[in-house]
PDB file of C-alpha atoms in Angstrom:
ATOM      1  CA  LYS J  93      83.627  67.701  66.765  1.00  0.00           C
ATOM      2  CA  ASN J  94      86.439  65.165  66.530  1.00  0.00           C
ATOM      3  CA  GLU J  95      86.766  62.719  69.378  1.00  0.00           C
ATOM      4  CA  VAL J  96      90.474  63.556  69.693  1.00  0.00           C
ATOM      5  CA  GLU J  97      91.695  67.121  69.351  1.00  0.00           C
ATOM      6  CA  GLN J  98      95.339  68.157  69.261  1.00  0.00           C
ATOM      7  CA  SER J  99      96.942  71.549  69.580  1.00  0.00           C
ATOM      8  CA  PRO J 100      98.773  73.214  68.087  1.00  0.00           C
ATOM      9  CA  GLN J 101      98.434  71.945  64.531  1.00  0.00           C
ATOM     10  CA  ASN J 102     101.834  73.334  63.603  1.00  0.00           C
ATOM     11  CA  LEU J 103     104.746  74.236  65.827  1.00  0.00           C
ATOM     12  CA  THR J 104     108.126  75.707  64.974  1.00  0.00           C
ATOM     13  CA  ALA J 105     110.769  75.856  67.673  1.00  0.00           C
ATOM     14  CA  GLN J 106     114.402  76.773  68.011  1.00  0.00           C
ATOM     15  CA  GLU J 107     116.829  74.050  68.979  1.00  0.00           C
ATOM     16  CA  GLY J 108     116.966  73.719  72.746  1.00  0.00           C
ATOM     17  CA  GLU J 109     113.458  74.971  73.433  1.00  0.00           C
ATOM     18  CA  PHE J 110     110.969  73.165  75.664  1.00  0.00           C
ATOM     19  CA  ILE J 111     107.993  71.961  73.606  1.00  0.00           C
ATOM     20  CA  THR J 112     104.484  71.026  74.677  1.00  0.00           C
ATOM     21  CA  ILE J 113     101.842  69.368  72.518  1.00  0.00           C
ATOM     22  CA  ASN J 114      98.342  68.972  73.903  1.00  0.00           C
ATOM     23  CA  CYS J 115      95.643  66.375  73.350  1.00  0.00           C
ATOM     24  CA  SER J 116      92.031  66.456  74.518  1.00  0.00           C
ATOM     25  CA  TYR J 117      89.542  63.670  74.014  1.00  0.00           C
ATOM     26  CA  SER J 118      85.805  63.385  74.492  1.00  0.00           C
ATOM     27  CA  VAL J 119      85.248  59.632  74.816  1.00  0.00           C
ATOM     28  CA  GLY J 120      85.890  57.115  77.536  1.00  0.00           C
ATOM     29  CA  ILE J 121      89.226  55.428  77.050  1.00  0.00           C
ATOM     30  CA  SER J 122      91.362  52.740  78.605  1.00  0.00           C
ATOM     31  CA  ALA J 123      94.669  53.993  77.222  1.00  0.00           C
ATOM     32  CA  LEU J 124      96.181  56.920  75.365  1.00  0.00           C
ATOM     33  CA  HIS J 125      99.075  56.712  72.942  1.00  0.00           C
ATOM     34  CA  TRP J 126     101.576  59.225  71.660  1.00  0.00           C
ATOM     35  CA  LEU J 127     103.013  58.331  68.267  1.00  0.00           C
ATOM     36  CA  GLN J 128     105.685  59.843  66.051  1.00  0.00           C
ATOM     37  CA  GLN J 129     105.481  59.875  62.272  1.00  0.00           C
ATOM     38  CA  HIS J 130     108.388  60.828  60.050  1.00  0.00           C
ATOM     39  CA  PRO J 131     108.102  61.849  56.382  1.00  0.00           C
ATOM     40  CA  GLY J 132     107.499  58.721  54.333  1.00  0.00           C
ATOM     41  CA  GLY J 133     104.844  57.406  56.664  1.00  0.00           C
ATOM     42  CA  GLY J 134     106.433  55.196  59.303  1.00  0.00           C
ATOM     43  CA  ILE J 135     104.691  55.482  62.682  1.00  0.00           C
ATOM     44  CA  VAL J 136     106.511  54.702  65.895  1.00  0.00           C
ATOM     45  CA  SER J 137     104.936  54.356  69.304  1.00  0.00           C
ATOM     46  CA  LEU J 138     106.407  56.730  71.902  1.00  0.00           C
ATOM     47  CA  PHE J 139     104.191  56.204  74.938  1.00  0.00           C
ATOM     48  CA  MET J 140     101.165  54.286  76.093  1.00  0.00           C
ATOM     49  CA  LEU J 141      99.487  55.843  79.149  1.00  0.00           C
ATOM     50  CA  SER J 142      96.518  55.030  81.302  1.00  0.00           C
ATOM     51  CA  SER J 143      97.376  57.320  84.211  1.00  0.00           C
ATOM     52  CA  GLY J 144     100.027  59.641  85.568  1.00  0.00           C
ATOM     53  CA  LYS J 145     103.260  60.369  83.812  1.00  0.00           C
ATOM     54  CA  LYS J 146     105.941  58.567  81.807  1.00  0.00           C
ATOM     55  CA  LYS J 147     109.413  59.674  80.806  1.00  0.00           C
ATOM     56  CA  HIS J 148     111.748  58.366  78.130  1.00  0.00           C
ATOM     57  CA  GLY J 149     114.903  60.302  77.510  1.00  0.00           C
ATOM     58  CA  ARG J 150     113.935  63.878  76.644  1.00  0.00           C
ATOM     59  CA  LEU J 151     110.278  62.992  76.190  1.00  0.00           C
ATOM     60  CA  ILE J 152     107.666  63.217  78.929  1.00  0.00           C
ATOM     61  CA  ALA J 153     103.992  62.314  78.609  1.00  0.00           C
ATOM     62  CA  THR J 154     101.284  63.080  81.137  1.00  0.00           C
ATOM     63  CA  ILE J 155      97.615  62.298  81.307  1.00  0.00           C
ATOM     64  CA  ASN J 156      94.762  63.658  83.426  1.00  0.00           C
ATOM     65  CA  ILE J 157      91.902  61.178  83.195  1.00  0.00           C
ATOM     66  CA  GLN J 158      89.385  63.438  84.967  1.00  0.00           C
ATOM     67  CA  GLU J 159      90.044  66.313  82.592  1.00  0.00           C
ATOM     68  CA  LYS J 160      90.428  64.016  79.540  1.00  0.00           C
ATOM     69  CA  HIS J 161      93.668  65.700  78.630  1.00  0.00           C
ATOM     70  CA  SER J 162      97.209  64.620  77.874  1.00  0.00           C
ATOM     71  CA  SER J 163     100.406  66.471  77.088  1.00  0.00           C
ATOM     72  CA  LEU J 164     103.627  65.475  75.382  1.00  0.00           C
ATOM     73  CA  HIS J 165     106.690  67.470  76.373  1.00  0.00           C
ATOM     74  CA  ILE J 166     110.061  67.523  74.653  1.00  0.00           C
ATOM     75  CA  THR J 167     112.932  68.975  76.627  1.00  0.00           C
ATOM     76  CA  ALA J 168     116.045  70.416  74.945  1.00  0.00           C
ATOM     77  CA  SER J 169     114.500  70.004  71.495  1.00  0.00           C
ATOM     78  CA  HIS J 170     116.719  69.040  68.571  1.00  0.00           C
ATOM     79  CA  PRO J 171     116.220  69.200  64.803  1.00  0.00           C
ATOM     80  CA  ARG J 172     115.968  65.402  64.715  1.00  0.00           C
ATOM     81  CA  ASP J 173     112.753  65.760  66.779  1.00  0.00           C
ATOM     82  CA  SER J 174     111.107  67.280  63.693  1.00  0.00           C
ATOM     83  CA  ALA J 175     108.197  65.009  62.851  1.00  0.00           C
ATOM     84  CA  VAL J 176     104.436  64.710  63.175  1.00  0.00           C
ATOM     85  CA  TYR J 177     103.290  63.801  66.684  1.00  0.00           C
ATOM     86  CA  ILE J 178      99.955  62.038  66.902  1.00  0.00           C
ATOM     87  CA  CYS J 179      97.758  61.416  69.913  1.00  0.00           C
ATOM     88  CA  ALA J 180      95.511  58.348  69.780  1.00  0.00           C
ATOM     89  CA  VAL J 181      93.031  56.909  72.259  1.00  0.00           C
ATOM     90  CA  TRP J 182      92.088  53.272  72.684  1.00  0.00           C
ATOM     91  CA  ASN J 183      88.344  52.753  73.008  1.00  0.00           C
ATOM     92  CA  GLY J 184      88.527  49.037  73.708  1.00  0.00           C
ATOM     93  CA  ASN J 185      88.794  47.723  70.152  1.00  0.00           C
ATOM     94  CA  LYS J 186      90.624  50.281  68.084  1.00  0.00           C
ATOM     95  CA  LEU J 187      92.669  53.456  68.148  1.00  0.00           C
ATOM     96  CA  VAL J 188      91.056  56.806  67.390  1.00  0.00           C
ATOM     97  CA  PHE J 189      93.606  59.343  66.215  1.00  0.00           C
ATOM     98  CA  GLY J 190      94.020  63.066  66.432  1.00  0.00           C
ATOM     99  CA  ALA J 191      95.017  65.002  63.326  1.00  0.00           C
ATOM    100  CA  GLY J 192      98.612  65.326  64.468  1.00  0.00           C
ATOM    101  CA  THR J 193     100.942  68.186  65.305  1.00  0.00           C
ATOM    102  CA  ILE J 194     103.631  69.049  62.779  1.00  0.00           C
ATOM    103  CA  LEU J 195     106.782  69.957  64.694  1.00  0.00           C
ATOM    104  CA  ARG J 196     109.761  71.632  63.100  1.00  0.00           C
ATOM    105  CA  VAL J 197     112.834  72.310  65.201  1.00  0.00           C
ATOM    106  CA  LYS J 198     115.280  74.752  63.644  1.00  0.00           C
ATOM    107  CA  SER J 199     118.988  74.749  64.415  1.00  0.00           C
TER     108      SER J 199
ATOM    109  CA  ASP I  41     113.573  42.323  59.891  1.00  0.00           C
ATOM    110  CA  THR I  42     110.604  41.027  61.842  1.00  0.00           C
ATOM    111  CA  GLY I  43     108.473  44.166  61.764  1.00  0.00           C
ATOM    112  CA  VAL I  44     105.251  44.776  59.880  1.00  0.00           C
ATOM    113  CA  SER I  45     105.767  44.913  56.128  1.00  0.00           C
ATOM    114  CA  GLN I  46     103.524  46.255  53.400  1.00  0.00           C
ATOM    115  CA  ASP I  47     103.644  45.814  49.672  1.00  0.00           C
ATOM    116  CA  PRO I  48     103.751  47.761  47.460  1.00  0.00           C
ATOM    117  CA  ARG I  49     105.102  50.918  49.064  1.00  0.00           C
ATOM    118  CA  HIS I  50     103.743  53.076  46.275  1.00  0.00           C
ATOM    119  CA  LYS I  51     100.975  52.496  43.757  1.00  0.00           C
ATOM    120  CA  ILE I  52      99.858  54.798  40.961  1.00  0.00           C
ATOM    121  CA  THR I  53      96.728  53.769  39.139  1.00  0.00           C
ATOM    122  CA  LYS I  54      94.107  55.193  36.856  1.00  0.00           C
ATOM    123  CA  ARG I  55      90.587  55.875  37.995  1.00  0.00           C
ATOM    124  CA  GLY I  56      88.412  52.807  37.640  1.00  0.00           C
ATOM    125  CA  GLN I  57      91.192  50.266  38.074  1.00  0.00           C
ATOM    126  CA  ASN I  58      91.324  47.735  40.897  1.00  0.00           C
ATOM    127  CA  VAL I  59      94.255  47.657  43.311  1.00  0.00           C
ATOM    128  CA  THR I  60      95.312  45.213  45.997  1.00  0.00           C
ATOM    129  CA  PHE I  61      97.646  45.829  48.902  1.00  0.00           C
ATOM    130  CA  ARG I  62      99.294  43.277  51.138  1.00  0.00           C
ATOM    131  CA  CYS I  63     100.264  43.454  54.795  1.00  0.00           C
ATOM    132  CA  ASP I  64     102.461  40.955  56.619  1.00  0.00           C
ATOM    133  CA  PRO I  65     102.137  41.419  60.381  1.00  0.00           C
ATOM    134  CA  ILE I  66     104.584  40.510  63.069  1.00  0.00           C
ATOM    135  CA  SER I  67     104.375  36.771  63.464  1.00  0.00           C
ATOM    136  CA  GLU I  68     102.310  35.619  66.446  1.00  0.00           C
ATOM    137  CA  HIS I  69     100.324  38.881  66.381  1.00  0.00           C
ATOM    138  CA  ASN I  70      96.702  37.870  66.252  1.00  0.00           C
ATOM    139  CA  ARG I  71      95.218  41.298  65.544  1.00  0.00           C
ATOM    140  CA  LEU I  72      95.692  43.174  62.291  1.00  0.00           C
ATOM    141  CA  TYR I  73      94.377  46.651  61.542  1.00  0.00           C
ATOM    142  CA  TRP I  74      93.985  48.680  58.368  1.00  0.00           C
ATOM    143  CA  TYR I  75      93.960  52.479  58.475  1.00  0.00           C
ATOM    144  CA  ARG I  76      93.751  55.215  55.857  1.00  0.00           C
ATOM    145  CA  GLN I  77      95.569  58.509  56.195  1.00  0.00           C
ATOM    146  CA  THR I  78      95.070  61.532  53.985  1.00  0.00           C
ATOM    147  CA  LEU I  79      97.397  64.518  53.866  1.00  0.00           C
ATOM    148  CA  GLY I  80      97.373  66.570  57.032  1.00  0.00           C
ATOM    149  CA  GLN I  81      95.169  64.163  58.935  1.00  0.00           C
ATOM    150  CA  GLY I  82      95.685  61.407  61.419  1.00  0.00           C
ATOM    151  CA  PRO I  83      95.009  57.805  60.429  1.00  0.00           C
ATOM    152  CA  GLU I  84      91.369  56.686  60.219  1.00  0.00           C
ATOM    153  CA  PHE I  85      90.283  53.204  61.156  1.00  0.00           C
ATOM    154  CA  LEU I  86      89.066  51.005  58.284  1.00  0.00           C
ATOM    155  CA  THR I  87      88.831  47.471  59.634  1.00  0.00           C
ATOM    156  CA  TYR I  88      90.470  44.935  61.895  1.00  0.00           C
ATOM    157  CA  PHE I  89      90.916  41.193  62.141  1.00  0.00           C
ATOM    158  CA  GLN I  90      91.424  38.914  65.062  1.00  0.00           C
ATOM    159  CA  ASN I  91      93.090  35.882  63.563  1.00  0.00           C
ATOM    160  CA  GLU I  92      91.107  35.279  60.354  1.00  0.00           C
ATOM    161  CA  ALA I  93      87.858  36.843  61.580  1.00  0.00           C
ATOM    162  CA  GLN I  94      87.021  40.370  60.463  1.00  0.00           C
ATOM    163  CA  LEU I  95      85.511  41.810  63.624  1.00  0.00           C
ATOM    164  CA  GLU I  96      84.754  45.411  62.742  1.00  0.00           C
ATOM    165  CA  LYS I  97      84.472  47.544  59.628  1.00  0.00           C
ATOM    166  CA  SER I  98      84.264  51.320  59.497  1.00  0.00           C
ATOM    167  CA  ARG I  99      81.489  53.085  57.646  1.00  0.00           C
ATOM    168  CA  LEU I 100      84.379  54.525  55.618  1.00  0.00           C
ATOM    169  CA  LEU I 101      84.804  51.086  54.080  1.00  0.00           C
ATOM    170  CA  SER I 102      82.413  51.302  51.156  1.00  0.00           C
ATOM    171  CA  ASP I 103      81.381  48.268  49.157  1.00  0.00           C
ATOM    172  CA  ARG I 104      84.302  48.934  46.812  1.00  0.00           C
ATOM    173  CA  PHE I 105      86.683  48.001  49.617  1.00  0.00           C
ATOM    174  CA  SER I 106      87.265  44.469  50.801  1.00  0.00           C
ATOM    175  CA  ALA I 107      89.813  43.015  53.182  1.00  0.00           C
ATOM    176  CA  GLU I 108      90.758  39.461  53.919  1.00  0.00           C
ATOM    177  CA  ARG I 109      93.050  37.591  56.248  1.00  0.00           C
ATOM    178  CA  PRO I 110      92.474  34.044  55.047  1.00  0.00           C
ATOM    179  CA  LYS I 111      94.875  32.099  57.259  1.00  0.00           C
ATOM    180  CA  GLY I 112      95.184  34.516  60.107  1.00  0.00           C
ATOM    181  CA  SER I 113      98.597  35.664  58.930  1.00  0.00           C
ATOM    182  CA  PHE I 114      98.972  38.170  56.072  1.00  0.00           C
ATOM    183  CA  SER I 115      96.083  40.365  54.978  1.00  0.00           C
ATOM    184  CA  THR I 116      95.044  41.957  51.712  1.00  0.00           C
ATOM    185  CA  LEU I 117      93.047  45.125  51.119  1.00  0.00           C
ATOM    186  CA  GLU I 118      91.420  45.462  47.717  1.00  0.00           C
ATOM    187  CA  ILE I 119      89.879  48.586  46.280  1.00  0.00           C
ATOM    188  CA  GLN I 120      87.689  48.103  43.253  1.00  0.00           C
ATOM    189  CA  ARG I 121      86.880  50.806  40.695  1.00  0.00           C
ATOM    190  CA  THR I 122      89.263  53.270  42.302  1.00  0.00           C
ATOM    191  CA  GLU I 123      88.280  56.925  42.569  1.00  0.00           C
ATOM    192  CA  GLN I 124      90.484  59.975  42.989  1.00  0.00           C
ATOM    193  CA  GLY I 125      89.210  60.303  46.546  1.00  0.00           C
ATOM    194  CA  ASP I 126      90.825  56.968  47.364  1.00  0.00           C
ATOM    195  CA  SER I 127      94.269  58.569  47.056  1.00  0.00           C
ATOM    196  CA  ALA I 128      95.813  58.228  50.497  1.00  0.00           C
ATOM    197  CA  MET I 129      98.356  56.356  52.583  1.00  0.00           C
ATOM    198  CA  TYR I 130      97.057  52.933  53.619  1.00  0.00           C
ATOM    199  CA  LEU I 131      98.599  51.782  56.861  1.00  0.00           C
ATOM    200  CA  CYS I 132      98.605  48.356  58.415  1.00  0.00           C
ATOM    201  CA  ALA I 133      99.313  47.628  62.061  1.00  0.00           C
ATOM    202  CA  SER I 134      99.442  44.478  64.121  1.00  0.00           C
ATOM    203  CA  SER I 135      99.165  43.705  67.783  1.00  0.00           C
ATOM    204  CA  ASN I 136      98.992  40.907  70.269  1.00  0.00           C
ATOM    205  CA  ILE I 137      95.685  40.890  72.128  1.00  0.00           C
ATOM    206  CA  ILE I 138      97.536  40.128  75.350  1.00  0.00           C
ATOM    207  CA  ALA I 139      99.525  43.360  74.987  1.00  0.00           C
ATOM    208  CA  GLY I 140      96.330  45.404  74.823  1.00  0.00           C
ATOM    209  CA  SER I 141      96.311  48.512  72.704  1.00  0.00           C
ATOM    210  CA  GLU I 142      99.947  48.718  71.638  1.00  0.00           C
ATOM    211  CA  GLN I 143     100.198  48.418  67.876  1.00  0.00           C
ATOM    212  CA  PHE I 144     103.147  48.118  65.524  1.00  0.00           C
ATOM    213  CA  PHE I 145     102.784  49.926  62.236  1.00  0.00           C
ATOM    214  CA  GLY I 146     104.003  49.070  58.773  1.00  0.00           C
ATOM    215  CA  PRO I 147     105.552  51.683  56.469  1.00  0.00           C
ATOM    216  CA  GLY I 148     102.320  52.143  54.547  1.00  0.00           C
ATOM    217  CA  THR I 149     101.276  51.968  50.903  1.00  0.00           C
ATOM    218  CA  ARG I 150     100.831  55.320  49.219  1.00  0.00           C
ATOM    219  CA  LEU I 151      98.082  55.166  46.613  1.00  0.00           C
ATOM    220  CA  THR I 152      97.708  57.798  43.917  1.00  0.00           C
ATOM    221  CA  VAL I 153      94.659  57.592  41.687  1.00  0.00           C
ATOM    222  CA  LEU I 154      94.962  59.656  38.517  1.00  0.00           C
TER     223      LEU I 154
END
């Protein structure tokens, strides 16, 4: 079993829909990251969380430390949100990544 | 541009050849990480440096792989006797230990072994 599990693996949405991507982890962590990867490889950090909730524009990230679970929400989705979204946990020395969720938003 | 840079961006090589990749981190970042990413998967940790010291290596890093960061600035990752299974995206990231776990990623080097 992977230390970081994401669901769903693939997600197709219509423009304007509310999107949720889930991440569960099985190890003790000090921080959780949500990352975005566009075709071509570049990875951009969206959020770094250790508790509670953070919001940036149309993106919201939450974490429940007791349940070892985090969610990334996208409100009013847009085709430019199409990308791979990756959850990663920090175990003290390095990041451990989930497999990613491929999101496609259709107009 | 003061972000993380990697060179080359793409490399095609024949099985058995040696390849070397370079990563230039953000200046003043004392930690540098190498990751490998295959299609449909998230990145996997290979190794990391704090300044010039290599502090951890993954079991994924076989003896054909070697990484250096000789002056605590840029780093190189060499793969000897490449195999088709080495085909992947090799990502570099840097961070400042004071900032904790936040890392800044380079664009990656895509390796294709024929």
